[in-house]
Short mmCIF file of C-alpha atoms and ligand atoms in Angstrom, two decimals:
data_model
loop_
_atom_site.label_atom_id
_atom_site.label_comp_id
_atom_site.label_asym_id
_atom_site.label_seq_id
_atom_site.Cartn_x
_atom_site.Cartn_y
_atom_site.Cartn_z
CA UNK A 1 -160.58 -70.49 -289.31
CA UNK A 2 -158.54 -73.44 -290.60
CA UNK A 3 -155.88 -73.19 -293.00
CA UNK A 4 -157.34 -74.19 -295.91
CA UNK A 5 -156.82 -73.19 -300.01
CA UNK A 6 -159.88 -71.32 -301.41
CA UNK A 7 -161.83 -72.41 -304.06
CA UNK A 8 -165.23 -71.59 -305.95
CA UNK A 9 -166.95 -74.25 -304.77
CA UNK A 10 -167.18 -75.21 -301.17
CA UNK A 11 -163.56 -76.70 -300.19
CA UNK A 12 -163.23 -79.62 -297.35
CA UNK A 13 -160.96 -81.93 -295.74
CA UNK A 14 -161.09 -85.93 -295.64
CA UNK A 15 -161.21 -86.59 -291.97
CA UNK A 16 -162.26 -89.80 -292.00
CA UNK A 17 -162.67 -92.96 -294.55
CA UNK A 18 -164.06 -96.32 -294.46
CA UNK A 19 -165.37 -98.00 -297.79
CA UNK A 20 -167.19 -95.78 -299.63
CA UNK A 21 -167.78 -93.79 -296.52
CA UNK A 22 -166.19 -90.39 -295.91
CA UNK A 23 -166.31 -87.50 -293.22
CA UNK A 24 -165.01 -84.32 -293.97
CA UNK A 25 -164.49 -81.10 -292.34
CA UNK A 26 -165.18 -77.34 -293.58
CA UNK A 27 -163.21 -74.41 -292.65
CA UNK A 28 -165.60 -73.51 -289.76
CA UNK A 29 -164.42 -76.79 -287.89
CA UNK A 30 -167.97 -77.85 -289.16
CA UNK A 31 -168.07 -82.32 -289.72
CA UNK A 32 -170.35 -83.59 -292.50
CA UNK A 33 -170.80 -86.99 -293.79
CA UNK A 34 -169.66 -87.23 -297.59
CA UNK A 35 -170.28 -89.65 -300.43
CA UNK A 36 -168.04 -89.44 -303.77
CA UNK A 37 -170.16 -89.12 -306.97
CA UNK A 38 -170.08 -91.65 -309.68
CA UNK A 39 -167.27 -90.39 -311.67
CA UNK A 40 -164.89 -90.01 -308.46
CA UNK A 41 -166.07 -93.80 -307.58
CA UNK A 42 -164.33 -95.08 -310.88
CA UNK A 43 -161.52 -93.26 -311.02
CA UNK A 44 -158.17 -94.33 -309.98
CA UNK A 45 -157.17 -91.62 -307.42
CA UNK A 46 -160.01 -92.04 -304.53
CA UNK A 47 -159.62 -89.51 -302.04
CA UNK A 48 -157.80 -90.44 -298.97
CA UNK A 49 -157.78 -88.76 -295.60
CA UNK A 50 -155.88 -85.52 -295.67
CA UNK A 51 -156.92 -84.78 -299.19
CA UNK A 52 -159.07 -81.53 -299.65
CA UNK A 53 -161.68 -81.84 -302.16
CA UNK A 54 -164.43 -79.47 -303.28
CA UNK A 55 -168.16 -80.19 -303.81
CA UNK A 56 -171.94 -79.93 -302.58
CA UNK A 57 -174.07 -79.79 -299.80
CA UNK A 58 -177.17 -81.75 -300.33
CA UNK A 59 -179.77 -82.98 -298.02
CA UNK A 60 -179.11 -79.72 -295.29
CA UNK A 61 -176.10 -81.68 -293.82
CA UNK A 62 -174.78 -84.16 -296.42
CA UNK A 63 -171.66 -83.06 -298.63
CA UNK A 64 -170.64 -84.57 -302.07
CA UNK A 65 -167.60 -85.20 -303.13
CA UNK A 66 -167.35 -83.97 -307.04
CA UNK A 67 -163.43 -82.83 -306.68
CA UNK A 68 -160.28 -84.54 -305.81
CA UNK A 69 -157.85 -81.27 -305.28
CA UNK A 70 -154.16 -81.26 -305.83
CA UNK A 71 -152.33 -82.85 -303.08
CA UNK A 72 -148.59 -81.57 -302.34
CA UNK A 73 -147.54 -84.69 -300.69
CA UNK A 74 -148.20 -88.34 -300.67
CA UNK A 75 -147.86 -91.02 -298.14
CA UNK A 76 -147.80 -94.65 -299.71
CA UNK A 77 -146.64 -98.21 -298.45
CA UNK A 78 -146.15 -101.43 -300.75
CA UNK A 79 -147.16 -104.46 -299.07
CA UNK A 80 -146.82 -107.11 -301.26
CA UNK A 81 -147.06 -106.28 -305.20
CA UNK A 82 -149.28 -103.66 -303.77
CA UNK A 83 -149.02 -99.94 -303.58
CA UNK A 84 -151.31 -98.64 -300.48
CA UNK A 85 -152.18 -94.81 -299.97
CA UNK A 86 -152.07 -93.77 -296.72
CA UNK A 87 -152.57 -90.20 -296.57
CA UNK A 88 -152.23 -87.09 -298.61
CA UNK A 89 -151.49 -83.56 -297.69
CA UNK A 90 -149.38 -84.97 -294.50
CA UNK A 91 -146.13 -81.96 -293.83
CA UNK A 92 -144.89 -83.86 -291.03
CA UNK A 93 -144.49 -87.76 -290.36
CA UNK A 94 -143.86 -89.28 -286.88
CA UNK A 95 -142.19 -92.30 -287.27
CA UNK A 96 -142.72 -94.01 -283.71
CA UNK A 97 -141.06 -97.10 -282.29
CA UNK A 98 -141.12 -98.06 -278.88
CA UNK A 99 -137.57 -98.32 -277.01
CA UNK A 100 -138.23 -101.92 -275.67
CA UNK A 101 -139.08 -104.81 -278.08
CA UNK A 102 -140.51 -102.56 -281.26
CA UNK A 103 -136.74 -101.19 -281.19
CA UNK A 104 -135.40 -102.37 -284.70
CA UNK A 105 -133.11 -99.71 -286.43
CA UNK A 106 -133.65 -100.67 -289.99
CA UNK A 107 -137.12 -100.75 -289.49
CA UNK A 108 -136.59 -96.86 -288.27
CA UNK A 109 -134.83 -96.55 -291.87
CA UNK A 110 -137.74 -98.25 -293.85
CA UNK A 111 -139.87 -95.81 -291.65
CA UNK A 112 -137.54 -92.77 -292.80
CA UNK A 113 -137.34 -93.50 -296.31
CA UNK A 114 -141.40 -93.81 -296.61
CA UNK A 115 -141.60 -90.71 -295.22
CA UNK A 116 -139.02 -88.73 -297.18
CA UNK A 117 -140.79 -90.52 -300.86
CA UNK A 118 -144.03 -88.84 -299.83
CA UNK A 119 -142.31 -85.36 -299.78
CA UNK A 120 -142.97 -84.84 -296.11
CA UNK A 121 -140.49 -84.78 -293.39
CA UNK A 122 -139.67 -87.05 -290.53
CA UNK A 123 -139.43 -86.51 -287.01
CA UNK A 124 -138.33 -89.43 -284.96
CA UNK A 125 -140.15 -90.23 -281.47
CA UNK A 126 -139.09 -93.14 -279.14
CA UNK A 127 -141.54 -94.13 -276.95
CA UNK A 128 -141.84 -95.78 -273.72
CA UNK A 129 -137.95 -94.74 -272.67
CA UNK A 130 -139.27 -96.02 -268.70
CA UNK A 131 -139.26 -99.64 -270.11
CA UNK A 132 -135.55 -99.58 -271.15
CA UNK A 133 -133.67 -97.22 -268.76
CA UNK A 134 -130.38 -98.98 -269.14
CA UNK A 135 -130.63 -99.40 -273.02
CA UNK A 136 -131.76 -96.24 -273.52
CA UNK A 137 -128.48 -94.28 -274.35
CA UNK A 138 -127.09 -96.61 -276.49
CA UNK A 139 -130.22 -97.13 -278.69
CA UNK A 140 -130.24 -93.24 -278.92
CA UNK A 141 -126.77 -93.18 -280.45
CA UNK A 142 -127.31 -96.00 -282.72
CA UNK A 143 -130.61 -94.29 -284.24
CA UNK A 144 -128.50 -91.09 -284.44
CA UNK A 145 -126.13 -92.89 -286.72
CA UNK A 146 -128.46 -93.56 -289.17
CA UNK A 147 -130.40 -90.16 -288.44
CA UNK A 148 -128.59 -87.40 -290.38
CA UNK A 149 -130.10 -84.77 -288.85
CA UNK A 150 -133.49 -86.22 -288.48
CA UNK A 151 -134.55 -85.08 -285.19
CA UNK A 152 -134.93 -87.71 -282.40
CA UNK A 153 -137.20 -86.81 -279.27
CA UNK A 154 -137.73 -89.58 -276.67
CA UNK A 155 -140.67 -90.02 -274.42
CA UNK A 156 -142.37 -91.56 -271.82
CA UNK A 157 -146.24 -90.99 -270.67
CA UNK A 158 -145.31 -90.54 -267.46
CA UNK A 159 -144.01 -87.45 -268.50
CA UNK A 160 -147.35 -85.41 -270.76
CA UNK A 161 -145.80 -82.28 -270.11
CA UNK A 162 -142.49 -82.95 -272.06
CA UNK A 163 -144.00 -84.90 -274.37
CA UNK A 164 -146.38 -81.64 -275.25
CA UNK A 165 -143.54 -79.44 -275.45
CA UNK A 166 -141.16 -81.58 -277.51
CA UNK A 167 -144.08 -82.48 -279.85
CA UNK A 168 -146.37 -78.79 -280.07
CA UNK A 169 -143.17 -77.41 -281.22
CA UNK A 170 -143.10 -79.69 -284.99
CA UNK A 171 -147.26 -78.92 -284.71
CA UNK A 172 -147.51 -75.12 -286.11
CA UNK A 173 -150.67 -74.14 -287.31
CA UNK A 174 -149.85 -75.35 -291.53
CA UNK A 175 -148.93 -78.56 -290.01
CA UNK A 176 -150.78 -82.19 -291.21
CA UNK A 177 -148.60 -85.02 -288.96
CA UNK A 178 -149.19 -88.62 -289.23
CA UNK A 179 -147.84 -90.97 -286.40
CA UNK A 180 -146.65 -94.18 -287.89
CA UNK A 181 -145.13 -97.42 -285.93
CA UNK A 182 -146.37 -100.88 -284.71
CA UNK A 183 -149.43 -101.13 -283.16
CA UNK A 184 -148.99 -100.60 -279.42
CA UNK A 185 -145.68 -98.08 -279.23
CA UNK A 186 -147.56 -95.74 -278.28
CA UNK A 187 -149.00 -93.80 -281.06
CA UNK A 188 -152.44 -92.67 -280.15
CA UNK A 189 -151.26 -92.54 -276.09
CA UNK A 190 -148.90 -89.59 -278.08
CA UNK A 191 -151.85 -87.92 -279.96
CA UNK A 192 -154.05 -88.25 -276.71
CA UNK A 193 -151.43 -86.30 -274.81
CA UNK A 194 -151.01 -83.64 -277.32
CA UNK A 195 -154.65 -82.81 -277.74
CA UNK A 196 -155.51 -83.54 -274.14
CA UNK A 197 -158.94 -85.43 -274.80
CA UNK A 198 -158.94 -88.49 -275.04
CA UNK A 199 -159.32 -88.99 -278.93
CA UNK A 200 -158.55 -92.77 -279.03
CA UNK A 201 -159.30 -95.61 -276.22
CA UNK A 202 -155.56 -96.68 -275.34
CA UNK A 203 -155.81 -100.28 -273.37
CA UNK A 204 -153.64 -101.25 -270.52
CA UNK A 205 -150.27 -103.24 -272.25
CA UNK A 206 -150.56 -106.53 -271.90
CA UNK A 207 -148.61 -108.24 -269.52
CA UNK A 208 -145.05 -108.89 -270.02
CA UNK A 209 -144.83 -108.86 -273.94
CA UNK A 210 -144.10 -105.24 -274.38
CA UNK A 211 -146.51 -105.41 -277.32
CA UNK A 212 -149.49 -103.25 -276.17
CA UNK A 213 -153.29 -104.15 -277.07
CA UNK A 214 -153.94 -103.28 -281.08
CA UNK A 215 -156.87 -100.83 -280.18
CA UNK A 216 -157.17 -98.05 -283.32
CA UNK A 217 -158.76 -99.37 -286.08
CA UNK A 218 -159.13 -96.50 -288.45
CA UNK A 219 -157.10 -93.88 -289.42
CA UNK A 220 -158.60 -90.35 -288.22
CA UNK A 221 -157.92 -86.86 -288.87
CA UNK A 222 -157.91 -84.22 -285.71
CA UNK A 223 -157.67 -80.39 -285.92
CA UNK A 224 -155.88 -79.24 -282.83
CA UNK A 225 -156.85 -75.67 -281.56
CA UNK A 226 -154.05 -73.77 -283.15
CA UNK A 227 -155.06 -75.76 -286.77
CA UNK A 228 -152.78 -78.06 -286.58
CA UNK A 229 -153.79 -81.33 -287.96
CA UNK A 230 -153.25 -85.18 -286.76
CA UNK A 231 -153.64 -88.11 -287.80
CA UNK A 232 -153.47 -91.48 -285.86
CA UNK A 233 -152.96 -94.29 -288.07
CA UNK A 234 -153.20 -98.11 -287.04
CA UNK A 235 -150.03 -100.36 -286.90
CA UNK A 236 -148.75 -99.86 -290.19
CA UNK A 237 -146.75 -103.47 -289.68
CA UNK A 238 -144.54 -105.49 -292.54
CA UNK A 239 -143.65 -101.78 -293.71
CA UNK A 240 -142.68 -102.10 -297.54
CA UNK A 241 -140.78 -99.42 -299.74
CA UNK A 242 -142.79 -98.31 -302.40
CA UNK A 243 -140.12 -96.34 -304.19
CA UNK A 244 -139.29 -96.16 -307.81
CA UNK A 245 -136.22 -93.75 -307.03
CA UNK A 246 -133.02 -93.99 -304.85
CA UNK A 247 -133.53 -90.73 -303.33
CA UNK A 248 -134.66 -92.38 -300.21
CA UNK A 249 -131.45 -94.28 -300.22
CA UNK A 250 -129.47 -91.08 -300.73
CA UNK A 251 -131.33 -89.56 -298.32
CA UNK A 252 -130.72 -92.07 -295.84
CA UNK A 253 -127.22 -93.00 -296.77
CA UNK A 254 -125.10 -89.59 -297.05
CA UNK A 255 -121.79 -90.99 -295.96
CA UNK A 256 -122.46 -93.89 -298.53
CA UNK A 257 -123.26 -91.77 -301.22
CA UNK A 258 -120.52 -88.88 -300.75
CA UNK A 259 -117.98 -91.75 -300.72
CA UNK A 260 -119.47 -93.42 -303.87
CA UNK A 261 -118.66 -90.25 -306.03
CA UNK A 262 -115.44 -91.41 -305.72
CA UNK A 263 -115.95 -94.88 -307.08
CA UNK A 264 -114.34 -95.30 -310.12
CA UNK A 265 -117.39 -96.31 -312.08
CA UNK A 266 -120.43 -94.36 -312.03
CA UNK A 267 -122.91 -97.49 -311.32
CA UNK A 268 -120.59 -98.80 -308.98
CA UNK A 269 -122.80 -101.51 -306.55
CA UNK A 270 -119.70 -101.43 -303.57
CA UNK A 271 -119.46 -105.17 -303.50
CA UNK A 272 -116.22 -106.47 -305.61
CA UNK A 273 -115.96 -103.22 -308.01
CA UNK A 274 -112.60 -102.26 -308.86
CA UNK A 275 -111.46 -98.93 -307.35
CA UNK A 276 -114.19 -98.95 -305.00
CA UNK A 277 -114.15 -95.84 -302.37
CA UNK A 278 -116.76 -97.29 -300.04
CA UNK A 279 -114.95 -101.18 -299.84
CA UNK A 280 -111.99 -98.69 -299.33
CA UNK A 281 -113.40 -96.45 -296.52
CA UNK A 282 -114.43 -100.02 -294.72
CA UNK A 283 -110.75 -101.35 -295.35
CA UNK A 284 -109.40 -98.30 -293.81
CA UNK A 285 -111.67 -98.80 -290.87
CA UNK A 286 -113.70 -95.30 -291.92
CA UNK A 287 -116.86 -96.49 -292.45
CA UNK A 288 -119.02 -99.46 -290.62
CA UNK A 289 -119.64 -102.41 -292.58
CA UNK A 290 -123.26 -102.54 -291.14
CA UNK A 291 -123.96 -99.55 -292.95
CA UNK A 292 -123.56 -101.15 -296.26
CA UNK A 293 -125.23 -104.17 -295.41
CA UNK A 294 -128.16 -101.48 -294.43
CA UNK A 295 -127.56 -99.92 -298.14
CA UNK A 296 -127.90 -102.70 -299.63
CA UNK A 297 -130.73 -103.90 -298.04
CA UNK A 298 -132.76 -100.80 -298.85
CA UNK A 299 -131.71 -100.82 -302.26
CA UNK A 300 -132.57 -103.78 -302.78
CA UNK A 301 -136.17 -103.33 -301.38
CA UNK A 302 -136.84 -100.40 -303.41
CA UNK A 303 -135.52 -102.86 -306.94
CA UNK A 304 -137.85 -105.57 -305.46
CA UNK A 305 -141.17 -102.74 -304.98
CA UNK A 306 -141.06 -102.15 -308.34
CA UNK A 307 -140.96 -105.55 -309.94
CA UNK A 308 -143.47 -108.66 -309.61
CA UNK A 309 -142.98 -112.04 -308.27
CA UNK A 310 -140.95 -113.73 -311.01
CA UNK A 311 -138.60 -110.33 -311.63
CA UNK A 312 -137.91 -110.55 -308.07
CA UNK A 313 -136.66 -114.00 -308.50
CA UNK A 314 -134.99 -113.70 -311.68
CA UNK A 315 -133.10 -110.78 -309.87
CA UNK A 316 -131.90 -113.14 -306.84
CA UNK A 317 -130.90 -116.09 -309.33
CA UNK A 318 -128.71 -113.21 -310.77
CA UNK A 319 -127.45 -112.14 -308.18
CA UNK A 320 -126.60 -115.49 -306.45
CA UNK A 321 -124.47 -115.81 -309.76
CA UNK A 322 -123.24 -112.92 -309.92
CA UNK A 323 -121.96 -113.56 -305.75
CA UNK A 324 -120.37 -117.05 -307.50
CA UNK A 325 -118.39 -115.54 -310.43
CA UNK A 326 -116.61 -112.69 -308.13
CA UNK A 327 -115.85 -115.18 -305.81
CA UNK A 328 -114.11 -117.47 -308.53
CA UNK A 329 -112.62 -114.34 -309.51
CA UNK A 330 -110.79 -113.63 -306.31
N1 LIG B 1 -144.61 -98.07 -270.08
C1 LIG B 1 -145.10 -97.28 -271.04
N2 LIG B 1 -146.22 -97.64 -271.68
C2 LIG B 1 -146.70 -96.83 -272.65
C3 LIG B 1 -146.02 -95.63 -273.02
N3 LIG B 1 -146.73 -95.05 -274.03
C4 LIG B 1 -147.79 -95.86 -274.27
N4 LIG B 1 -147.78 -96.94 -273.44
C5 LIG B 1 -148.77 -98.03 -273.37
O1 LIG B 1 -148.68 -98.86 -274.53
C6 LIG B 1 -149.99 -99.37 -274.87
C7 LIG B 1 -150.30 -99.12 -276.33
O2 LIG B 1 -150.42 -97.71 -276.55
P1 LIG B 1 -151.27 -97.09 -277.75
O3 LIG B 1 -151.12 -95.62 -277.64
O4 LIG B 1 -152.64 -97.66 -277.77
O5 LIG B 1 -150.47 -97.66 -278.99
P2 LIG B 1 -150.72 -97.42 -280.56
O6 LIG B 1 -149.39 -97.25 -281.18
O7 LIG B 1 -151.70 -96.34 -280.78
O8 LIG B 1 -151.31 -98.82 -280.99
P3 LIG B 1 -152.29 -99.16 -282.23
O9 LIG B 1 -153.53 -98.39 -281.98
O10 LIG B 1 -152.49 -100.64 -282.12
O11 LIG B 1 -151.59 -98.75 -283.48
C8 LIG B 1 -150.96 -98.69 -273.91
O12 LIG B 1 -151.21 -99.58 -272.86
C9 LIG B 1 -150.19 -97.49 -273.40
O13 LIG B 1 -150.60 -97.10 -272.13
C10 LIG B 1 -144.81 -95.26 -272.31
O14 LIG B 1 -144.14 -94.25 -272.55
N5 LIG B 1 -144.41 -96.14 -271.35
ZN1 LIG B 2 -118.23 -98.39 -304.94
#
């Protein structure tokens, strides 16, 4: 039996979602198609995959979605002015980049902070480590940097074995994981390995480019035999912060922030603040410059997510005259 909340009415799980088309699975592993009724079909929150939702059978086989259950996590993108679900329910977020030309570590931050908003946790996997043997150990220490605990695994597909072990062990039984990345690092070569069917076509990479073929085009939802769930989601590229908080920053930036409590003003931005403890831990050589440039870039991008095309350029006027005056000031 799967691991699901019980309910009155007959409970199921999104599996699958295109249009206005659904699948969804029952406890006893059993797949239905599923249509939402009218009210669900207006609404603002359509069910996503991962969601559970409760309803009817109809037509021996068919299932109707009347319910949208309470989701305990979230996974949403902005791309553009836009604020894209993803998936719901997800515990566990893979966020995948390949170790040769994928390899960007703010993109691995953008990745992190998405993944900490939606109230899941991250688990970092490089992929394709044979491509870049002699890069390899210092792109591990760099993404450790900006890690903080995060755990890092590497693999190659040469290698299913490891890449089973190192990944079975985040995929417990309560478990809903998502891999996220480009298209072509790897992601459903990953899931394939760790269900040992293959669940998604992977095509040969094409020559050369290190970029892989794009091959998944919809997100699905697979149960593992342990009840464990996955989901392969397509290149999830341009990756926005949809984030009305900081916490992602503060999350991402712990040296930052346990330095800024010593600012001496509470809203203090680290750029040409008086009695400034992070300018002052760069000064002294403490702290890497690049990681405030990185701060400030994700800062930034969360201000930006929540504001539309003319407050975003209002707020870059500003601060382009803002730069000006401290520099007259100096
Ligand atoms: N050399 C090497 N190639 C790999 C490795 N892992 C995956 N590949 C290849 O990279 C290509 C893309 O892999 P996929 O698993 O389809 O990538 P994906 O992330 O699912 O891509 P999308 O479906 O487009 O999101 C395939 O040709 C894989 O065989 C690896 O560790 N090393
Ligand atoms: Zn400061």
């Amino acid at each position: 039996m799967l691991n699901f909340p019980t309910e009155q009415q007959p409970t199921a799980r999104i599996i699958f979602q295109s249009h206005d088309h659904y699948q969804v699975i029952f406890n006893d592993r059993s797949v239905h198609q599923a249509t939402l009724t009218g009210r669900l079909q207006i609404g603002d929150d359509l069910p996503v995959i991962g969601d559970f939702v409760s309803g009817q059978l109809y037509d021996q086989d068919k299932f109707l979605i009347t319910a949208l259950l309470p989701r305990q996590t979230l996974l949403t993108r902005s791309s553009g002015q836009q604020k894209q679900v993803v998936a719901a329910n997800i515990t566990t977020v893979f966020v995948t980049m390949s170790l040769n030309a994928d390899f960007s570590v703010s993109r691995v931050e953008r990745y992190l902070t998405l993944a900490w908003d939606s109230g899941a946790s991250p688990v970092i996997v490089l992929t394709k480590a044979d491509l870049e043997p002699d890069l390899l150990a210092a792109r591990q220490l760099e993404l450790a940097e900006i890690a903080f605990g995060v755990p890092i695994i590497t693999t190659t597909n040469t290698d299913p074995t490891a890449i089973k072990a190192e990944l079975l062990a985040y995929l417990t039984p309560t478990t809903t994981a998502i891999f996220v990345g480009s298209s072509g690092v790897g992601k459903s070569t990953l899931l394939n390995i760790v269900a040992m069917q293959q669940l998604q076509a992977t095509k040969a990479s094409r020559a050369n480019d290190g970029k892989g073929r794009h091959t998944t085009t919809a997100r699905h939802l697979y149960y593992l035999a342990n009840g464990a769930a996955l989901i392969d989601s397509p290149g999830l590229r341009g990756v926005g912060v949809a984030s009305s908080t900081t916490t992602a920053a503060t999350q991402n930036f712990p040296d930052i922030t346990e330095l800024a409590r010593l600012c001496r003003f509470n809203d203090c931005q680290h750029r040409s603040e008086p009695g400034c403890a992070v300018q002052a831990a760069i000064t002294a050589g403490s702290l890497n410059p690049k990681r405030l440039t990185d701060y400030h870039r994700l800062t930034r991008e969360i201000e930006y997510a929540t504001m539309n095309s003319r407050q975003i350029t209002a707020a870059k006027i500003k601060r382009m005259v803002g730069n000006k005056k401290n520099l007259r000031r100096h």
